[in-house]
PDB file of C-alpha atoms and ligand atoms in Angstrom:
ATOM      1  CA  UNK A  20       3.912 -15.703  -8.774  1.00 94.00           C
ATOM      2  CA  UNK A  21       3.387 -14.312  -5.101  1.00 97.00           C
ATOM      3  CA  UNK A  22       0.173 -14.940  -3.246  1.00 98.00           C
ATOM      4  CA  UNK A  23      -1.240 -12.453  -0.864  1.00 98.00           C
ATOM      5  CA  UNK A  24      -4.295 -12.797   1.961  1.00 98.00           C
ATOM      6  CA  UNK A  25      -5.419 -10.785   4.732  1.00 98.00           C
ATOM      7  CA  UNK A  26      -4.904 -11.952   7.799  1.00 97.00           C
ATOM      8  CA  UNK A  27      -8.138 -14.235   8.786  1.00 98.00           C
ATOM      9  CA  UNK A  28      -7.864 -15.651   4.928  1.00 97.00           C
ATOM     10  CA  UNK A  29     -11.449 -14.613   3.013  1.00 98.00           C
ATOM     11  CA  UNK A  30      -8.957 -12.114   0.488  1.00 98.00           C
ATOM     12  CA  UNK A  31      -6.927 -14.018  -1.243  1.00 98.00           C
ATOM     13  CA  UNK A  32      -5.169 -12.757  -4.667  1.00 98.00           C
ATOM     14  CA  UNK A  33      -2.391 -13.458  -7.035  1.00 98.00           C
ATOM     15  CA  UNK A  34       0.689 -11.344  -8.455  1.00 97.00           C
ATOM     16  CA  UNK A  35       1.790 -12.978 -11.555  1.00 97.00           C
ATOM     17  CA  UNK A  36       4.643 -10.322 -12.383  1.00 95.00           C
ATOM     18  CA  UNK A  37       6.866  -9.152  -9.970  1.00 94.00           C
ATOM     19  CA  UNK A  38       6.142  -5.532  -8.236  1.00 96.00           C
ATOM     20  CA  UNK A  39       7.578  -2.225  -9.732  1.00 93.00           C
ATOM     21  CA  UNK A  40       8.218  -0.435  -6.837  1.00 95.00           C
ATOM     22  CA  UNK A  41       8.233  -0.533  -2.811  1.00 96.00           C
ATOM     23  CA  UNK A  42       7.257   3.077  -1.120  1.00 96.00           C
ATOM     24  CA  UNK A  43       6.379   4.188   2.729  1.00 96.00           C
ATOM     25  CA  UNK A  44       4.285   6.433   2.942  1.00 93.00           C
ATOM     26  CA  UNK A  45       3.556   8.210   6.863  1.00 94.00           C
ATOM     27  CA  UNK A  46       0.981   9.714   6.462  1.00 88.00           C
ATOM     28  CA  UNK A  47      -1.831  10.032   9.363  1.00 86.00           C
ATOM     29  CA  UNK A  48      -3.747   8.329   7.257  1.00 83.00           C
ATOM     30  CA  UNK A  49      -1.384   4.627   6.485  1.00 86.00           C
ATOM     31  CA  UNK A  50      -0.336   4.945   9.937  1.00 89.00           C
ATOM     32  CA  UNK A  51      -3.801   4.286  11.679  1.00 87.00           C
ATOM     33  CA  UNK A  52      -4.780   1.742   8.798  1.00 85.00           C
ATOM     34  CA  UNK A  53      -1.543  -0.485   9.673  1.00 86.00           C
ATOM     35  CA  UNK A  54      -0.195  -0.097   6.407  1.00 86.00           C
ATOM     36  CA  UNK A  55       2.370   2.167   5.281  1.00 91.00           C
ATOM     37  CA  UNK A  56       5.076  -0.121   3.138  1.00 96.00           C
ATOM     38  CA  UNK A  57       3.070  -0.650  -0.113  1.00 95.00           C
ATOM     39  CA  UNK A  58       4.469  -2.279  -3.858  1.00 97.00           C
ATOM     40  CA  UNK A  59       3.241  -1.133  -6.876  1.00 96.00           C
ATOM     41  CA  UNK A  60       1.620  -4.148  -8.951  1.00 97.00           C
ATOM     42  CA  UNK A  61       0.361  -3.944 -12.700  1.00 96.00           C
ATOM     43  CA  UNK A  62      -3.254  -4.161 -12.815  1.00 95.00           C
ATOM     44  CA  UNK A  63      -2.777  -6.811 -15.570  1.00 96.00           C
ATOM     45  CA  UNK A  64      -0.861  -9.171 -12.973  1.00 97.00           C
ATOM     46  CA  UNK A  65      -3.723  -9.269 -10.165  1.00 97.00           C
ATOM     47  CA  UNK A  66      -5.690 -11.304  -9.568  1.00 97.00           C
ATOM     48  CA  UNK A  67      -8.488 -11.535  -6.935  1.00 97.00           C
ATOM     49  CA  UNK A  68      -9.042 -15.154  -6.779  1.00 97.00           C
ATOM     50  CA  UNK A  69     -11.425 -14.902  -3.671  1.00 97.00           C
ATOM     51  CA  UNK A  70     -13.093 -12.162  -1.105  1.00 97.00           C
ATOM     52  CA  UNK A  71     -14.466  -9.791  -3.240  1.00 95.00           C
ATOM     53  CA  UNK A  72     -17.410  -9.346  -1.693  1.00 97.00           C
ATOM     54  CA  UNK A  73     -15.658  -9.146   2.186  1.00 98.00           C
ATOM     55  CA  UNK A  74     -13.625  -6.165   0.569  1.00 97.00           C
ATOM     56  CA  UNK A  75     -14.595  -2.350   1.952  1.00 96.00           C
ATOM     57  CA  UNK A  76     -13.490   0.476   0.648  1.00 93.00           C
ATOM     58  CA  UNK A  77     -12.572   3.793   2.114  1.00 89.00           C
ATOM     59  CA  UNK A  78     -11.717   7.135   0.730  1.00 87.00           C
ATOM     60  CA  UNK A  79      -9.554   9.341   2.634  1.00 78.00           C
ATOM     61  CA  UNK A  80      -9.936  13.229   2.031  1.00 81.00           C
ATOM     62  CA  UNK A  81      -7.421  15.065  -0.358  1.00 80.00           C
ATOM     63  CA  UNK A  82      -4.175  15.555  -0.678  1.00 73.00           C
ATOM     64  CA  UNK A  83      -4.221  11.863   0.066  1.00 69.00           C
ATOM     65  CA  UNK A  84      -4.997  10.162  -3.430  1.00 72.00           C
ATOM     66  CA  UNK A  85      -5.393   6.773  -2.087  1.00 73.00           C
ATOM     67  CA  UNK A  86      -8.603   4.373  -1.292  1.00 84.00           C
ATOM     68  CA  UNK A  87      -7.935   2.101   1.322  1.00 89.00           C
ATOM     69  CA  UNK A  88      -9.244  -1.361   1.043  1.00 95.00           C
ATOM     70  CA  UNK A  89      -9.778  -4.082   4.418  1.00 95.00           C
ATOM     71  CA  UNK A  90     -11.400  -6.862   5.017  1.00 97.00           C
ATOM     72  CA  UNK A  91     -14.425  -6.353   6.450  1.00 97.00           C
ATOM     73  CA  UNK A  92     -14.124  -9.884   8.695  1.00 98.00           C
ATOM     74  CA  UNK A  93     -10.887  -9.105  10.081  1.00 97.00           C
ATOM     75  CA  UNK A  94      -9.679  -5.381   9.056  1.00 95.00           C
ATOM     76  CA  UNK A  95      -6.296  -6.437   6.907  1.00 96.00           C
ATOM     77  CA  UNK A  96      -5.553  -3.609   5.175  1.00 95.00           C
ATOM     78  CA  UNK A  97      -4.958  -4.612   1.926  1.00 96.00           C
ATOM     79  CA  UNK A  98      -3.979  -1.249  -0.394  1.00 94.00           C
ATOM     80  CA  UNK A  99      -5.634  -0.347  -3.041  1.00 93.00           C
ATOM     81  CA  UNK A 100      -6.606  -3.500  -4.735  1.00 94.00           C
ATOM     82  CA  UNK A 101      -9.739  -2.647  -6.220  1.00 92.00           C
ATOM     83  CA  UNK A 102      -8.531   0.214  -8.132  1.00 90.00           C
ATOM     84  CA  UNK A 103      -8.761  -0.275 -12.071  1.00 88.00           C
ATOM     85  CA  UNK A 104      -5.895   2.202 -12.473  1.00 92.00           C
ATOM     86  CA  UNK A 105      -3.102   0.891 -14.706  1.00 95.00           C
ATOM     87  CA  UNK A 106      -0.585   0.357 -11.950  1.00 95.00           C
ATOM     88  CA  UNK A 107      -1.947   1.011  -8.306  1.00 94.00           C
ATOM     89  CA  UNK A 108      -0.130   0.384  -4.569  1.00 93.00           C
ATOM     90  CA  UNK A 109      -0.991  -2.842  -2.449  1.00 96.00           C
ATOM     91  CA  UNK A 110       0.026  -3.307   1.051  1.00 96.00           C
ATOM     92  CA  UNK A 111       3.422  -5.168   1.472  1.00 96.00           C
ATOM     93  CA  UNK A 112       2.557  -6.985   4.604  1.00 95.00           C
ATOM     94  CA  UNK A 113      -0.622  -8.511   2.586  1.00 96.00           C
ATOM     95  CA  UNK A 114       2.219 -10.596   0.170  1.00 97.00           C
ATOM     96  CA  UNK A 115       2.999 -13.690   1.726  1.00 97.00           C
ATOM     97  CA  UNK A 116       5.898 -14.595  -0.348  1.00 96.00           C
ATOM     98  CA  UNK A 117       9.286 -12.978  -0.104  1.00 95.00           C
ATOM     99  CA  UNK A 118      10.072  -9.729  -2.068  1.00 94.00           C
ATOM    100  CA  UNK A 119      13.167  -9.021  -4.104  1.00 93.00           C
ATOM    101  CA  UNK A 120      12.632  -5.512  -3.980  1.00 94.00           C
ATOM    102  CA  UNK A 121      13.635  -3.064  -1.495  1.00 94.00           C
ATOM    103  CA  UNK A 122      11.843   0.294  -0.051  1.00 96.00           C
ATOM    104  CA  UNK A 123      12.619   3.354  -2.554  1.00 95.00           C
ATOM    105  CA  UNK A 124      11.178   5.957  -0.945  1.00 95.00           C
ATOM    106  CA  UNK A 125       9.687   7.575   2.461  1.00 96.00           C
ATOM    107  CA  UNK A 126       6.407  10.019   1.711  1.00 94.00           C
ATOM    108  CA  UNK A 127       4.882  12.150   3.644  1.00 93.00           C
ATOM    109  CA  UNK A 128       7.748  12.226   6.078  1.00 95.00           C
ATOM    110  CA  UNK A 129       6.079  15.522   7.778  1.00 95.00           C
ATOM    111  CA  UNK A 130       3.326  13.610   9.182  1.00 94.00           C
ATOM    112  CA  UNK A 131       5.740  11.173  10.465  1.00 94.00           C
ATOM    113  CA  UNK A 132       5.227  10.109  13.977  1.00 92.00           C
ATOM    114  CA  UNK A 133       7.886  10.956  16.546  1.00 93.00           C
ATOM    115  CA  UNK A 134       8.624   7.568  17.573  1.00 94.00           C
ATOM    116  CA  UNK A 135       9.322   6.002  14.269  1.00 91.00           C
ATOM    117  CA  UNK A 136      13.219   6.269  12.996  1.00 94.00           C
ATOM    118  CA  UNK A 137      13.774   5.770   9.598  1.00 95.00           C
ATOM    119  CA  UNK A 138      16.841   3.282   9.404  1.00 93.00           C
ATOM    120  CA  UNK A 139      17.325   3.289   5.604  1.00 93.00           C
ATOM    121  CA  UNK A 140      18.816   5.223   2.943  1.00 94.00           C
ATOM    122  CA  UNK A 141      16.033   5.658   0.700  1.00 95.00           C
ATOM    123  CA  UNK A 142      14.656   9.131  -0.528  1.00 96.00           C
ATOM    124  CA  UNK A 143      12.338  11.423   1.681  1.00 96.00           C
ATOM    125  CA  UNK A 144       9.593  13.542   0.813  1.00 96.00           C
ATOM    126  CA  UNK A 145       7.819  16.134   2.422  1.00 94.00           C
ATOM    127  CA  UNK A 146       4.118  14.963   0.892  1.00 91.00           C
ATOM    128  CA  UNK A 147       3.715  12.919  -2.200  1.00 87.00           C
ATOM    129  CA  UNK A 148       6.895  12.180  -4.292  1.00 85.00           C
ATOM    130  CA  UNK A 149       7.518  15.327  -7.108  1.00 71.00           C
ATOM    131  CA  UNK A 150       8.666  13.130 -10.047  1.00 54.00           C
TER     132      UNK A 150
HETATM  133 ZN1   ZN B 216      -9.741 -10.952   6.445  1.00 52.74          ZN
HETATM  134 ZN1   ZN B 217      -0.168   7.554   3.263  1.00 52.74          ZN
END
């Protein structure tokens, strides 16, 4: 089970299976929300066991398929953790436990700033992963 919280504590959920995959993603869009490491969690294993109602959502513009959800007290962003999608991406830095799993992939390495180096072997992509 990991827990996961924003950062001044009102959103507070549960993971009861672990994640399926870690991404980065670096995009203009996860860069200026603070968020751009993100595990994929089964919709079945969250839980939001409190701060629904602090939860905003926003919806970037396409190609970026994405909602981002924050706390509206203290700005955490927290993924996509409203989405009733099967499977759907939740920012890593929200989990408070310690992750087995290791970053897969870089996305959206075009929009990637200048002054971030990428210091791991995992696979690039242009824009969104072609699977
Ligand atoms: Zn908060
Ligand atoms: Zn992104």
């Amino acid at each position: 089970m990991l827990k996961g919280s924003c950062c001044c504590g009102a959103v507070k959920f549960l993971v009861s299976s672990p994640p399926t995959m870690m991404g980065t993603c670096h995009c203009s869009r996860c860069r200026k929300v603070g968020a751009s490491t993100f595990v994929f969690v089964k919709r079945s294993s969250f839980e939001l066991i409190s701060g629904s109602d602090s939860i905003t959502t926003f919806k970037p513009e396409a190609p970026y398929k994405y909602n981002r959800c924050f706390c509206s007290h203290c700005g955490t962003a927290l993924g996509e953790v409203t989405s009733t999608a099967e499977s759907f991406p939740v920012a890593a830095n929200c989990i408070d436990d310690a992750l087995t799993i290791t970053n897969l992939f870089h996305e959206f390495v075009k929009e990637k700033p200048s002054w971030y180096d990428i210091c791991d072997s995992a696979k690039q992509f242009p824009e969104h992963p072609h699977q």
